[in-house]
JSON list of C-alpha atoms in Angstrom, two decimals:
[
{"chain": "A", "resi": 1, "resn": "UNK", "atom": "CA", "xyz": [11.38, -12.73, -4.47]},
{"chain": "A", "resi": 2, "resn": "UNK", "atom": "CA", "xyz": [10.29, -10.88, -1.40]},
{"chain": "A", "resi": 3, "resn": "UNK", "atom": "CA", "xyz": [7.25, -11.60, 0.75]},
{"chain": "A", "resi": 4, "resn": "UNK", "atom": "CA", "xyz": [5.64, -10.31, 3.93]},
{"chain": "A", "resi": 5, "resn": "UNK", "atom": "CA", "xyz": [3.67, -12.20, 6.57]},
{"chain": "A", "resi": 6, "resn": "UNK", "atom": "CA", "xyz": [1.33, -10.64, 9.07]},
{"chain": "A", "resi": 7, "resn": "UNK", "atom": "CA", "xyz": [0.13, -13.46, 11.26]},
{"chain": "A", "resi": 8, "resn": "UNK", "atom": "CA", "xyz": [-2.49, -11.56, 13.23]},
{"chain": "A", "resi": 9, "resn": "UNK", "atom": "CA", "xyz": [-5.55, -11.07, 11.05]},
{"chain": "A", "resi": 10, "resn": "UNK", "atom": "CA", "xyz": [-7.76, -9.44, 13.67]},
{"chain": "A", "resi": 11, "resn": "UNK", "atom": "CA", "xyz": [-6.68, -8.11, 17.04]},
{"chain": "A", "resi": 12, "resn": "UNK", "atom": "CA", "xyz": [-9.11, -6.85, 19.65]},
{"chain": "A", "resi": 13, "resn": "UNK", "atom": "CA", "xyz": [-7.84, -4.85, 22.61]},
{"chain": "A", "resi": 14, "resn": "UNK", "atom": "CA", "xyz": [-9.22, -2.64, 25.33]},
{"chain": "A", "resi": 15, "resn": "UNK", "atom": "CA", "xyz": [-8.14, 0.98, 25.58]},
{"chain": "A", "resi": 16, "resn": "UNK", "atom": "CA", "xyz": [-4.83, 1.50, 27.37]},
{"chain": "A", "resi": 17, "resn": "UNK", "atom": "CA", "xyz": [-3.64, -2.01, 26.55]},
{"chain": "A", "resi": 18, "resn": "UNK", "atom": "CA", "xyz": [-0.25, -2.45, 24.95]},
{"chain": "A", "resi": 19, "resn": "UNK", "atom": "CA", "xyz": [-0.05, -3.42, 21.30]},
{"chain": "A", "resi": 20, "resn": "UNK", "atom": "CA", "xyz": [2.34, -5.48, 19.26]},
{"chain": "A", "resi": 21, "resn": "UNK", "atom": "CA", "xyz": [1.54, -6.46, 15.68]},
{"chain": "A", "resi": 22, "resn": "UNK", "atom": "CA", "xyz": [3.81, -9.00, 14.04]},
{"chain": "A", "resi": 23, "resn": "UNK", "atom": "CA", "xyz": [5.48, -8.58, 10.67]},
{"chain": "A", "resi": 24, "resn": "UNK", "atom": "CA", "xyz": [7.98, -11.01, 9.19]},
{"chain": "A", "resi": 25, "resn": "UNK", "atom": "CA", "xyz": [9.53, -10.69, 5.78]},
{"chain": "A", "resi": 26, "resn": "UNK", "atom": "CA", "xyz": [11.41, -12.90, 3.43]},
{"chain": "A", "resi": 27, "resn": "UNK", "atom": "CA", "xyz": [14.30, -11.41, 1.48]},
{"chain": "A", "resi": 28, "resn": "UNK", "atom": "CA", "xyz": [17.98, -12.23, 1.33]},
{"chain": "A", "resi": 29, "resn": "UNK", "atom": "CA", "xyz": [19.46, -8.74, 1.10]},
{"chain": "A", "resi": 30, "resn": "UNK", "atom": "CA", "xyz": [19.07, -5.22, 2.39]},
{"chain": "A", "resi": 31, "resn": "UNK", "atom": "CA", "xyz": [15.49, -4.19, 3.01]},
{"chain": "A", "resi": 32, "resn": "UNK", "atom": "CA", "xyz": [13.43, -1.07, 3.41]},
{"chain": "A", "resi": 33, "resn": "UNK", "atom": "CA", "xyz": [10.45, -1.59, 5.70]},
{"chain": "A", "resi": 34, "resn": "UNK", "atom": "CA", "xyz": [7.20, 0.29, 6.17]},
{"chain": "A", "resi": 35, "resn": "UNK", "atom": "CA", "xyz": [4.05, 0.27, 8.25]},
{"chain": "A", "resi": 36, "resn": "UNK", "atom": "CA", "xyz": [0.93, 1.83, 6.76]},
{"chain": "A", "resi": 37, "resn": "UNK", "atom": "CA", "xyz": [-2.41, 2.43, 8.48]},
{"chain": "A", "resi": 38, "resn": "UNK", "atom": "CA", "xyz": [-5.87, 2.67, 6.94]},
{"chain": "A", "resi": 39, "resn": "UNK", "atom": "CA", "xyz": [-8.49, 4.25, 9.21]},
{"chain": "A", "resi": 40, "resn": "UNK", "atom": "CA", "xyz": [-12.14, 3.49, 8.42]},
{"chain": "A", "resi": 41, "resn": "UNK", "atom": "CA", "xyz": [-13.19, 5.39, 5.32]},
{"chain": "A", "resi": 42, "resn": "UNK", "atom": "CA", "xyz": [-9.77, 6.96, 4.84]},
{"chain": "A", "resi": 43, "resn": "UNK", "atom": "CA", "xyz": [-6.81, 6.38, 2.59]},
{"chain": "A", "resi": 44, "resn": "UNK", "atom": "CA", "xyz": [-3.61, 4.56, 3.48]},
{"chain": "A", "resi": 45, "resn": "UNK", "atom": "CA", "xyz": [-1.17, 6.66, 5.49]},
{"chain": "A", "resi": 46, "resn": "UNK", "atom": "CA", "xyz": [2.44, 6.03, 6.36]},
{"chain": "A", "resi": 47, "resn": "UNK", "atom": "CA", "xyz": [2.98, 5.31, 10.06]},
{"chain": "A", "resi": 48, "resn": "UNK", "atom": "CA", "xyz": [6.73, 4.83, 9.96]},
{"chain": "A", "resi": 49, "resn": "UNK", "atom": "CA", "xyz": [9.54, 3.54, 7.82]},
{"chain": "A", "resi": 50, "resn": "UNK", "atom": "CA", "xyz": [12.99, 2.03, 8.19]},
{"chain": "A", "resi": 51, "resn": "UNK", "atom": "CA", "xyz": [15.74, 2.57, 5.65]},
{"chain": "A", "resi": 52, "resn": "UNK", "atom": "CA", "xyz": [18.95, 2.37, 7.64]},
{"chain": "A", "resi": 53, "resn": "UNK", "atom": "CA", "xyz": [20.52, 3.34, 10.95]},
{"chain": "A", "resi": 54, "resn": "UNK", "atom": "CA", "xyz": [18.82, 2.91, 14.32]},
{"chain": "A", "resi": 55, "resn": "UNK", "atom": "CA", "xyz": [16.67, -0.26, 14.11]},
{"chain": "A", "resi": 56, "resn": "UNK", "atom": "CA", "xyz": [14.14, 1.24, 16.52]},
{"chain": "A", "resi": 57, "resn": "UNK", "atom": "CA", "xyz": [11.98, 3.55, 14.45]},
{"chain": "A", "resi": 58, "resn": "UNK", "atom": "CA", "xyz": [9.48, 6.00, 15.88]},
{"chain": "A", "resi": 59, "resn": "UNK", "atom": "CA", "xyz": [6.45, 7.04, 13.88]},
{"chain": "A", "resi": 60, "resn": "UNK", "atom": "CA", "xyz": [3.36, 9.15, 14.24]},
{"chain": "A", "resi": 61, "resn": "UNK", "atom": "CA", "xyz": [0.75, 8.84, 17.00]},
{"chain": "A", "resi": 62, "resn": "UNK", "atom": "CA", "xyz": [3.09, 7.10, 19.45]},
{"chain": "A", "resi": 63, "resn": "UNK", "atom": "CA", "xyz": [3.81, 4.06, 17.29]},
{"chain": "A", "resi": 64, "resn": "UNK", "atom": "CA", "xyz": [7.24, 2.51, 16.99]},
{"chain": "A", "resi": 65, "resn": "UNK", "atom": "CA", "xyz": [8.71, -0.52, 15.26]},
{"chain": "A", "resi": 66, "resn": "UNK", "atom": "CA", "xyz": [11.89, -2.46, 15.74]},
{"chain": "A", "resi": 67, "resn": "UNK", "atom": "CA", "xyz": [13.82, -4.01, 12.88]},
{"chain": "A", "resi": 68, "resn": "UNK", "atom": "CA", "xyz": [15.43, -7.26, 14.03]},
{"chain": "A", "resi": 69, "resn": "UNK", "atom": "CA", "xyz": [17.53, -8.47, 11.15]},
{"chain": "A", "resi": 70, "resn": "UNK", "atom": "CA", "xyz": [18.29, -11.88, 12.65]},
{"chain": "A", "resi": 71, "resn": "UNK", "atom": "CA", "xyz": [14.58, -12.60, 12.98]},
{"chain": "A", "resi": 72, "resn": "UNK", "atom": "CA", "xyz": [13.52, -10.97, 9.69]},
{"chain": "A", "resi": 73, "resn": "UNK", "atom": "CA", "xyz": [10.97, -9.05, 11.70]},
{"chain": "A", "resi": 74, "resn": "UNK", "atom": "CA", "xyz": [9.61, -5.51, 11.91]},
{"chain": "A", "resi": 75, "resn": "UNK", "atom": "CA", "xyz": [6.96, -5.60, 14.61]},
{"chain": "A", "resi": 76, "resn": "UNK", "atom": "CA", "xyz": [4.80, -2.59, 15.32]},
{"chain": "A", "resi": 77, "resn": "UNK", "atom": "CA", "xyz": [4.29, -1.51, 18.93]},
{"chain": "A", "resi": 78, "resn": "UNK", "atom": "CA", "xyz": [2.40, 1.03, 20.97]},
{"chain": "A", "resi": 79, "resn": "UNK", "atom": "CA", "xyz": [2.49, 1.07, 24.78]},
{"chain": "A", "resi": 80, "resn": "UNK", "atom": "CA", "xyz": [-1.09, 2.27, 25.30]},
{"chain": "A", "resi": 81, "resn": "UNK", "atom": "CA", "xyz": [-3.70, 2.14, 22.55]},
{"chain": "A", "resi": 82, "resn": "UNK", "atom": "CA", "xyz": [-6.66, 4.47, 22.12]},
{"chain": "A", "resi": 83, "resn": "UNK", "atom": "CA", "xyz": [-10.07, 3.92, 20.57]},
{"chain": "A", "resi": 84, "resn": "UNK", "atom": "CA", "xyz": [-8.94, 6.09, 17.65]},
{"chain": "A", "resi": 85, "resn": "UNK", "atom": "CA", "xyz": [-6.28, 3.51, 16.77]},
{"chain": "A", "resi": 86, "resn": "UNK", "atom": "CA", "xyz": [-9.01, 1.26, 15.39]},
{"chain": "A", "resi": 87, "resn": "UNK", "atom": "CA", "xyz": [-7.88, 0.66, 11.81]},
{"chain": "A", "resi": 88, "resn": "UNK", "atom": "CA", "xyz": [-6.24, -1.78, 9.47]},
{"chain": "A", "resi": 89, "resn": "UNK", "atom": "CA", "xyz": [-2.45, -1.96, 9.59]},
{"chain": "A", "resi": 90, "resn": "UNK", "atom": "CA", "xyz": [-0.24, -3.06, 6.73]},
{"chain": "A", "resi": 91, "resn": "UNK", "atom": "CA", "xyz": [3.42, -3.98, 6.82]},
{"chain": "A", "resi": 92, "resn": "UNK", "atom": "CA", "xyz": [5.37, -3.58, 3.57]},
{"chain": "A", "resi": 93, "resn": "UNK", "atom": "CA", "xyz": [8.86, -4.43, 2.39]},
{"chain": "A", "resi": 94, "resn": "UNK", "atom": "CA", "xyz": [11.05, -3.33, -0.47]},
{"chain": "A", "resi": 95, "resn": "UNK", "atom": "CA", "xyz": [14.16, -5.34, -1.18]},
{"chain": "A", "resi": 96, "resn": "UNK", "atom": "CA", "xyz": [16.90, -2.86, -1.95]},
{"chain": "A", "resi": 97, "resn": "UNK", "atom": "CA", "xyz": [19.57, -3.95, -4.38]},
{"chain": "A", "resi": 98, "resn": "UNK", "atom": "CA", "xyz": [17.92, -7.22, -5.29]},
{"chain": "A", "resi": 99, "resn": "UNK", "atom": "CA", "xyz": [15.88, -8.34, -8.26]},
{"chain": "A", "resi": 100, "resn": "UNK", "atom": "CA", "xyz": [13.23, -5.76, -7.45]},
{"chain": "A", "resi": 101, "resn": "UNK", "atom": "CA", "xyz": [15.64, -2.87, -6.97]},
{"chain": "A", "resi": 102, "resn": "UNK", "atom": "CA", "xyz": [14.58, 0.00, -9.12]},
{"chain": "A", "resi": 103, "resn": "UNK", "atom": "CA", "xyz": [11.35, -1.79, -9.93]},
{"chain": "A", "resi": 104, "resn": "UNK", "atom": "CA", "xyz": [9.64, -0.39, -6.86]},
{"chain": "A", "resi": 105, "resn": "UNK", "atom": "CA", "xyz": [7.70, -3.52, -6.02]},
{"chain": "A", "resi": 106, "resn": "UNK", "atom": "CA", "xyz": [6.63, -2.53, -2.58]},
{"chain": "A", "resi": 107, "resn": "UNK", "atom": "CA", "xyz": [5.20, -5.81, -1.30]},
{"chain": "A", "resi": 108, "resn": "UNK", "atom": "CA", "xyz": [2.44, -5.62, 1.29]},
{"chain": "A", "resi": 109, "resn": "UNK", "atom": "CA", "xyz": [1.31, -8.06, 3.91]},
{"chain": "A", "resi": 110, "resn": "UNK", "atom": "CA", "xyz": [-2.32, -9.10, 4.12]},
{"chain": "A", "resi": 111, "resn": "UNK", "atom": "CA", "xyz": [-3.04, -6.60, 6.87]},
{"chain": "A", "resi": 112, "resn": "UNK", "atom": "CA", "xyz": [-4.12, -6.76, 10.51]},
{"chain": "A", "resi": 113, "resn": "UNK", "atom": "CA", "xyz": [-7.45, -5.37, 11.56]},
{"chain": "A", "resi": 114, "resn": "UNK", "atom": "CA", "xyz": [-7.19, -3.71, 14.97]},
{"chain": "A", "resi": 115, "resn": "UNK", "atom": "CA", "xyz": [-10.33, -3.08, 17.00]},
{"chain": "A", "resi": 116, "resn": "UNK", "atom": "CA", "xyz": [-10.06, -1.09, 20.22]},
{"chain": "A", "resi": 117, "resn": "UNK", "atom": "CA", "xyz": [-12.88, -1.42, 22.72]},
{"chain": "A", "resi": 118, "resn": "UNK", "atom": "CA", "xyz": [-13.53, 1.75, 24.77]},
{"chain": "B", "resi": 1, "resn": "UNK", "atom": "CA", "xyz": [-4.92, 20.92, -1.26]},
{"chain": "B", "resi": 2, "resn": "UNK", "atom": "CA", "xyz": [-2.09, 18.75, -2.49]},
{"chain": "B", "resi": 3, "resn": "UNK", "atom": "CA", "xyz": [-2.88, 15.11, -2.95]},
{"chain": "B", "resi": 4, "resn": "UNK", "atom": "CA", "xyz": [-3.99, 12.21, -5.06]},
{"chain": "B", "resi": 5, "resn": "UNK", "atom": "CA", "xyz": [-7.49, 12.19, -6.49]},
{"chain": "B", "resi": 6, "resn": "UNK", "atom": "CA", "xyz": [-9.12, 9.02, -7.70]},
{"chain": "B", "resi": 7, "resn": "UNK", "atom": "CA", "xyz": [-12.43, 8.90, -9.53]},
{"chain": "B", "resi": 8, "resn": "UNK", "atom": "CA", "xyz": [-14.98, 7.56, -9.52]},
{"chain": "B", "resi": 9, "resn": "UNK", "atom": "CA", "xyz": [-15.15, 6.40, -5.93]},
{"chain": "B", "resi": 10, "resn": "UNK", "atom": "CA", "xyz": [-17.73, 3.73, -6.76]},
{"chain": "B", "resi": 11, "resn": "UNK", "atom": "CA", "xyz": [-18.26, 2.14, -10.14]},
{"chain": "B", "resi": 12, "resn": "UNK", "atom": "CA", "xyz": [-20.45, -0.65, -11.40]},
{"chain": "B", "resi": 13, "resn": "UNK", "atom": "CA", "xyz": [-19.64, -2.39, -14.66]},
{"chain": "B", "resi": 14, "resn": "UNK", "atom": "CA", "xyz": [-21.32, -5.07, -16.67]},
{"chain": "B", "resi": 15, "resn": "UNK", "atom": "CA", "xyz": [-19.32, -8.13, -17.56]},
{"chain": "B", "resi": 16, "resn": "UNK", "atom": "CA", "xyz": [-17.53, -7.75, -20.87]},
{"chain": "B", "resi": 17, "resn": "UNK", "atom": "CA", "xyz": [-17.10, -3.99, -20.60]},
{"chain": "B", "resi": 18, "resn": "UNK", "atom": "CA", "xyz": [-13.88, -2.07, -20.21]},
{"chain": "B", "resi": 19, "resn": "UNK", "atom": "CA", "xyz": [-13.73, 0.62, -17.56]},
{"chain": "B", "resi": 20, "resn": "UNK", "atom": "CA", "xyz": [-11.15, 3.31, -16.84]},
{"chain": "B", "resi": 21, "resn": "UNK", "atom": "CA", "xyz": [-10.27, 4.54, -13.37]},
{"chain": "B", "resi": 22, "resn": "UNK", "atom": "CA", "xyz": [-8.80, 8.00, -13.10]},
{"chain": "B", "resi": 23, "resn": "UNK", "atom": "CA", "xyz": [-5.85, 9.00, -10.93]},
{"chain": "B", "resi": 24, "resn": "UNK", "atom": "CA", "xyz": [-4.54, 12.55, -10.75]},
{"chain": "B", "resi": 25, "resn": "UNK", "atom": "CA", "xyz": [-1.86, 13.95, -8.45]},
{"chain": "B", "resi": 26, "resn": "UNK", "atom": "CA", "xyz": [-0.74, 17.53, -7.89]},
{"chain": "B", "resi": 27, "resn": "UNK", "atom": "CA", "xyz": [2.27, 16.63, -5.75]},
{"chain": "B", "resi": 28, "resn": "UNK", "atom": "CA", "xyz": [4.70, 16.92, -8.66]},
{"chain": "B", "resi": 29, "resn": "UNK", "atom": "CA", "xyz": [5.66, 13.30, -8.07]},
{"chain": "B", "resi": 30, "resn": "UNK", "atom": "CA", "xyz": [7.58, 11.41, -10.73]},
{"chain": "B", "resi": 31, "resn": "UNK", "atom": "CA", "xyz": [6.43, 7.91, -9.85]},
{"chain": "B", "resi": 32, "resn": "UNK", "atom": "CA", "xyz": [2.87, 6.60, -9.83]},
{"chain": "B", "resi": 33, "resn": "UNK", "atom": "CA", "xyz": [1.44, 3.19, -8.99]},
{"chain": "B", "resi": 34, "resn": "UNK", "atom": "CA", "xyz": [-1.75, 1.16, -9.12]},
{"chain": "B", "resi": 35, "resn": "UNK", "atom": "CA", "xyz": [-2.53, -1.43, -6.46]},
{"chain": "B", "resi": 36, "resn": "UNK", "atom": "CA", "xyz": [-5.45, -3.75, -6.02]},
{"chain": "B", "resi": 37, "resn": "UNK", "atom": "CA", "xyz": [-6.73, -4.57, -2.53]},
{"chain": "B", "resi": 38, "resn": "UNK", "atom": "CA", "xyz": [-8.75, -7.73, -1.91]},
{"chain": "B", "resi": 39, "resn": "UNK", "atom": "CA", "xyz": [-9.95, -8.95, 1.50]},
{"chain": "B", "resi": 40, "resn": "UNK", "atom": "CA", "xyz": [-7.31, -11.11, 3.14]},
{"chain": "B", "resi": 41, "resn": "UNK", "atom": "CA", "xyz": [-4.76, -10.52, 0.38]},
{"chain": "B", "resi": 42, "resn": "UNK", "atom": "CA", "xyz": [-3.26, -7.15, 1.17]},
{"chain": "B", "resi": 43, "resn": "UNK", "atom": "CA", "xyz": [-2.26, -4.86, -1.67]},
{"chain": "B", "resi": 44, "resn": "UNK", "atom": "CA", "xyz": [-0.92, -6.20, -4.93]},
{"chain": "B", "resi": 45, "resn": "UNK", "atom": "CA", "xyz": [0.91, -4.10, -7.50]},
{"chain": "B", "resi": 46, "resn": "UNK", "atom": "CA", "xyz": [-0.74, -3.90, -10.93]},
{"chain": "B", "resi": 47, "resn": "UNK", "atom": "CA", "xyz": [1.36, -1.34, -12.83]},
{"chain": "B", "resi": 48, "resn": "UNK", "atom": "CA", "xyz": [3.78, 1.43, -11.99]},
{"chain": "B", "resi": 49, "resn": "UNK", "atom": "CA", "xyz": [5.40, 4.30, -13.79]},
{"chain": "B", "resi": 50, "resn": "UNK", "atom": "CA", "xyz": [8.58, 6.09, -12.74]},
{"chain": "B", "resi": 51, "resn": "UNK", "atom": "CA", "xyz": [8.54, 8.68, -15.50]},
{"chain": "B", "resi": 52, "resn": "UNK", "atom": "CA", "xyz": [6.23, 10.11, -18.14]},
{"chain": "B", "resi": 53, "resn": "UNK", "atom": "CA", "xyz": [5.69, 7.88, -21.18]},
{"chain": "B", "resi": 54, "resn": "UNK", "atom": "CA", "xyz": [7.09, 4.84, -19.40]},
{"chain": "B", "resi": 55, "resn": "UNK", "atom": "CA", "xyz": [5.46, 2.18, -17.24]},
{"chain": "B", "resi": 56, "resn": "UNK", "atom": "CA", "xyz": [6.17, -1.32, -16.01]},
{"chain": "B", "resi": 57, "resn": "UNK", "atom": "CA", "xyz": [4.03, -4.35, -15.19]},
{"chain": "B", "resi": 58, "resn": "UNK", "atom": "CA", "xyz": [3.60, -5.24, -11.56]},
{"chain": "B", "resi": 59, "resn": "UNK", "atom": "CA", "xyz": [2.72, -8.62, -10.11]},
{"chain": "B", "resi": 60, "resn": "UNK", "atom": "CA", "xyz": [-0.83, -8.86, -11.48]},
{"chain": "B", "resi": 61, "resn": "UNK", "atom": "CA", "xyz": [-0.88, -6.84, -14.72]},
{"chain": "B", "resi": 62, "resn": "UNK", "atom": "CA", "xyz": [-2.92, -9.31, -16.80]},
{"chain": "B", "resi": 63, "resn": "UNK", "atom": "CA", "xyz": [-6.25, -7.84, -17.86]},
{"chain": "B", "resi": 64, "resn": "UNK", "atom": "CA", "xyz": [-5.18, -4.26, -17.09]},
{"chain": "B", "resi": 65, "resn": "UNK", "atom": "CA", "xyz": [-3.65, -1.45, -19.11]},
{"chain": "B", "resi": 66, "resn": "UNK", "atom": "CA", "xyz": [-2.29, 2.00, -18.24]},
{"chain": "B", "resi": 67, "resn": "UNK", "atom": "CA", "xyz": [-0.92, 5.11, -19.87]},
{"chain": "B", "resi": 68, "resn": "UNK", "atom": "CA", "xyz": [1.31, 7.91, -18.61]},
{"chain": "B", "resi": 69, "resn": "UNK", "atom": "CA", "xyz": [1.04, 10.76, -21.07]},
{"chain": "B", "resi": 70, "resn": "UNK", "atom": "CA", "xyz": [1.23, 13.43, -18.38]},
{"chain": "B", "resi": 71, "resn": "UNK", "atom": "CA", "xyz": [3.20, 13.56, -15.15]},
{"chain": "B", "resi": 72, "resn": "UNK", "atom": "CA", "xyz": [0.11, 14.18, -13.04]},
{"chain": "B", "resi": 73, "resn": "UNK", "atom": "CA", "xyz": [-2.13, 11.51, -14.56]},
{"chain": "B", "resi": 74, "resn": "UNK", "atom": "CA", "xyz": [-1.98, 7.69, -14.53]},
{"chain": "B", "resi": 75, "resn": "UNK", "atom": "CA", "xyz": [-5.33, 6.17, -15.62]},
{"chain": "B", "resi": 76, "resn": "UNK", "atom": "CA", "xyz": [-5.97, 2.45, -15.24]},
{"chain": "B", "resi": 77, "resn": "UNK", "atom": "CA", "xyz": [-8.19, 0.53, -17.64]},
{"chain": "B", "resi": 78, "resn": "UNK", "atom": "CA", "xyz": [-9.74, -2.68, -16.39]},
{"chain": "B", "resi": 79, "resn": "UNK", "atom": "CA", "xyz": [-10.41, -4.69, -19.50]},
{"chain": "B", "resi": 80, "resn": "UNK", "atom": "CA", "xyz": [-12.90, -7.47, -20.11]},
{"chain": "B", "resi": 81, "resn": "UNK", "atom": "CA", "xyz": [-9.95, -9.88, -20.03]},
{"chain": "B", "resi": 82, "resn": "UNK", "atom": "CA", "xyz": [-9.55, -9.37, -16.27]},
{"chain": "B", "resi": 83, "resn": "UNK", "atom": "CA", "xyz": [-11.18, -12.45, -14.76]},
{"chain": "B", "resi": 84, "resn": "UNK", "atom": "CA", "xyz": [-11.94, -11.10, -11.28]},
{"chain": "B", "resi": 85, "resn": "UNK", "atom": "CA", "xyz": [-12.18, -7.33, -11.59]},
{"chain": "B", "resi": 86, "resn": "UNK", "atom": "CA", "xyz": [-14.38, -6.67, -8.56]},
{"chain": "B", "resi": 87, "resn": "UNK", "atom": "CA", "xyz": [-12.00, -5.09, -6.05]},
{"chain": "B", "resi": 88, "resn": "UNK", "atom": "CA", "xyz": [-10.80, -1.93, -4.37]},
{"chain": "B", "resi": 89, "resn": "UNK", "atom": "CA", "xyz": [-8.23, -0.10, -6.49]},
{"chain": "B", "resi": 90, "resn": "UNK", "atom": "CA", "xyz": [-5.64, 2.22, -5.00]},
{"chain": "B", "resi": 91, "resn": "UNK", "atom": "CA", "xyz": [-3.52, 4.73, -6.84]},
{"chain": "B", "resi": 92, "resn": "UNK", "atom": "CA", "xyz": [-0.32, 5.99, -5.29]},
{"chain": "B", "resi": 93, "resn": "UNK", "atom": "CA", "xyz": [2.60, 8.26, -6.05]},
{"chain": "B", "resi": 94, "resn": "UNK", "atom": "CA", "xyz": [6.07, 9.06, -4.76]},
{"chain": "B", "resi": 95, "resn": "UNK", "atom": "CA", "xyz": [8.58, 11.84, -5.38]},
{"chain": "B", "resi": 96, "resn": "UNK", "atom": "CA", "xyz": [11.00, 9.40, -6.90]},
{"chain": "B", "resi": 97, "resn": "UNK", "atom": "CA", "xyz": [12.06, 5.86, -6.36]},
{"chain": "B", "resi": 98, "resn": "UNK", "atom": "CA", "xyz": [11.13, 4.44, -2.99]},
{"chain": "B", "resi": 99, "resn": "UNK", "atom": "CA", "xyz": [14.67, 3.13, -2.65]},
{"chain": "B", "resi": 100, "resn": "UNK", "atom": "CA", "xyz": [16.02, 6.67, -2.39]},
{"chain": "B", "resi": 101, "resn": "UNK", "atom": "CA", "xyz": [14.05, 7.19, 0.78]},
{"chain": "B", "resi": 102, "resn": "UNK", "atom": "CA", "xyz": [10.84, 8.61, -0.58]},
{"chain": "B", "resi": 103, "resn": "UNK", "atom": "CA", "xyz": [7.47, 7.54, 0.74]},
{"chain": "B", "resi": 104, "resn": "UNK", "atom": "CA", "xyz": [4.56, 6.31, -1.32]},
{"chain": "B", "resi": 105, "resn": "UNK", "atom": "CA", "xyz": [1.36, 8.30, -0.79]},
{"chain": "B", "resi": 106, "resn": "UNK", "atom": "CA", "xyz": [-2.06, 6.81, -1.54]},
{"chain": "B", "resi": 107, "resn": "UNK", "atom": "CA", "xyz": [-5.34, 8.09, -2.91]},
{"chain": "B", "resi": 108, "resn": "UNK", "atom": "CA", "xyz": [-8.68, 7.25, -1.33]},
{"chain": "B", "resi": 109, "resn": "UNK", "atom": "CA", "xyz": [-9.37, 4.40, -3.71]},
{"chain": "B", "resi": 110, "resn": "UNK", "atom": "CA", "xyz": [-12.04, 3.33, -6.17]},
{"chain": "B", "resi": 111, "resn": "UNK", "atom": "CA", "xyz": [-14.47, 0.49, -5.62]},
{"chain": "B", "resi": 112, "resn": "UNK", "atom": "CA", "xyz": [-15.21, -1.44, -8.79]},
{"chain": "B", "resi": 113, "resn": "UNK", "atom": "CA", "xyz": [-18.06, -3.94, -8.84]},
{"chain": "B", "resi": 114, "resn": "UNK", "atom": "CA", "xyz": [-18.78, -6.10, -11.86]},
{"chain": "B", "resi": 115, "resn": "UNK", "atom": "CA", "xyz": [-22.42, -7.12, -12.14]}
]
């Protein structure tokens, strides 16, 4: 079975600070990885996704994430955060080719609440 | 506008009553999903459907039921058998299987409170 861990439950940063949110997954095979963001009062939106190829993935609004297979990690980064980045961030994993293949069990982490102080 | 519409946005239910949450999409997506979001627990998959007239149980299907009679509609019924129904429910859809590279898109959610 697959699982996702997001160790940071609440992160508070000042504007212009650099951001890194941790995401570790557990799965023995090939994975597809996602970061979703939920702004206050809005629906979940895809920030970026990794399926194959370059492990450094660039998403919307200046976010990027790096897939490090040896560490089972897919951390989200942004060099300089803005007040508008205040939101909840979810990492998700889908194990491709495993027991859940074709069953579309996109497993989410518990989320990290990010608060940016102006 | 293309998207996923969930209704109602807020719903109160008395214990012992069934309630149905609506989810409609006009994205022509084949696959639809229902997730439940609880504080500190992320999103958990309740049911999903990859094609009309077919659906599969997710990780926490007990106490829930769904139907998929039309491509654009995937209603979720929270039955009285669901022990902790108070939660935020999210409907989602994707063009096809996520494993083929398609993204899951989410609706704005429905808050269900059991009183």
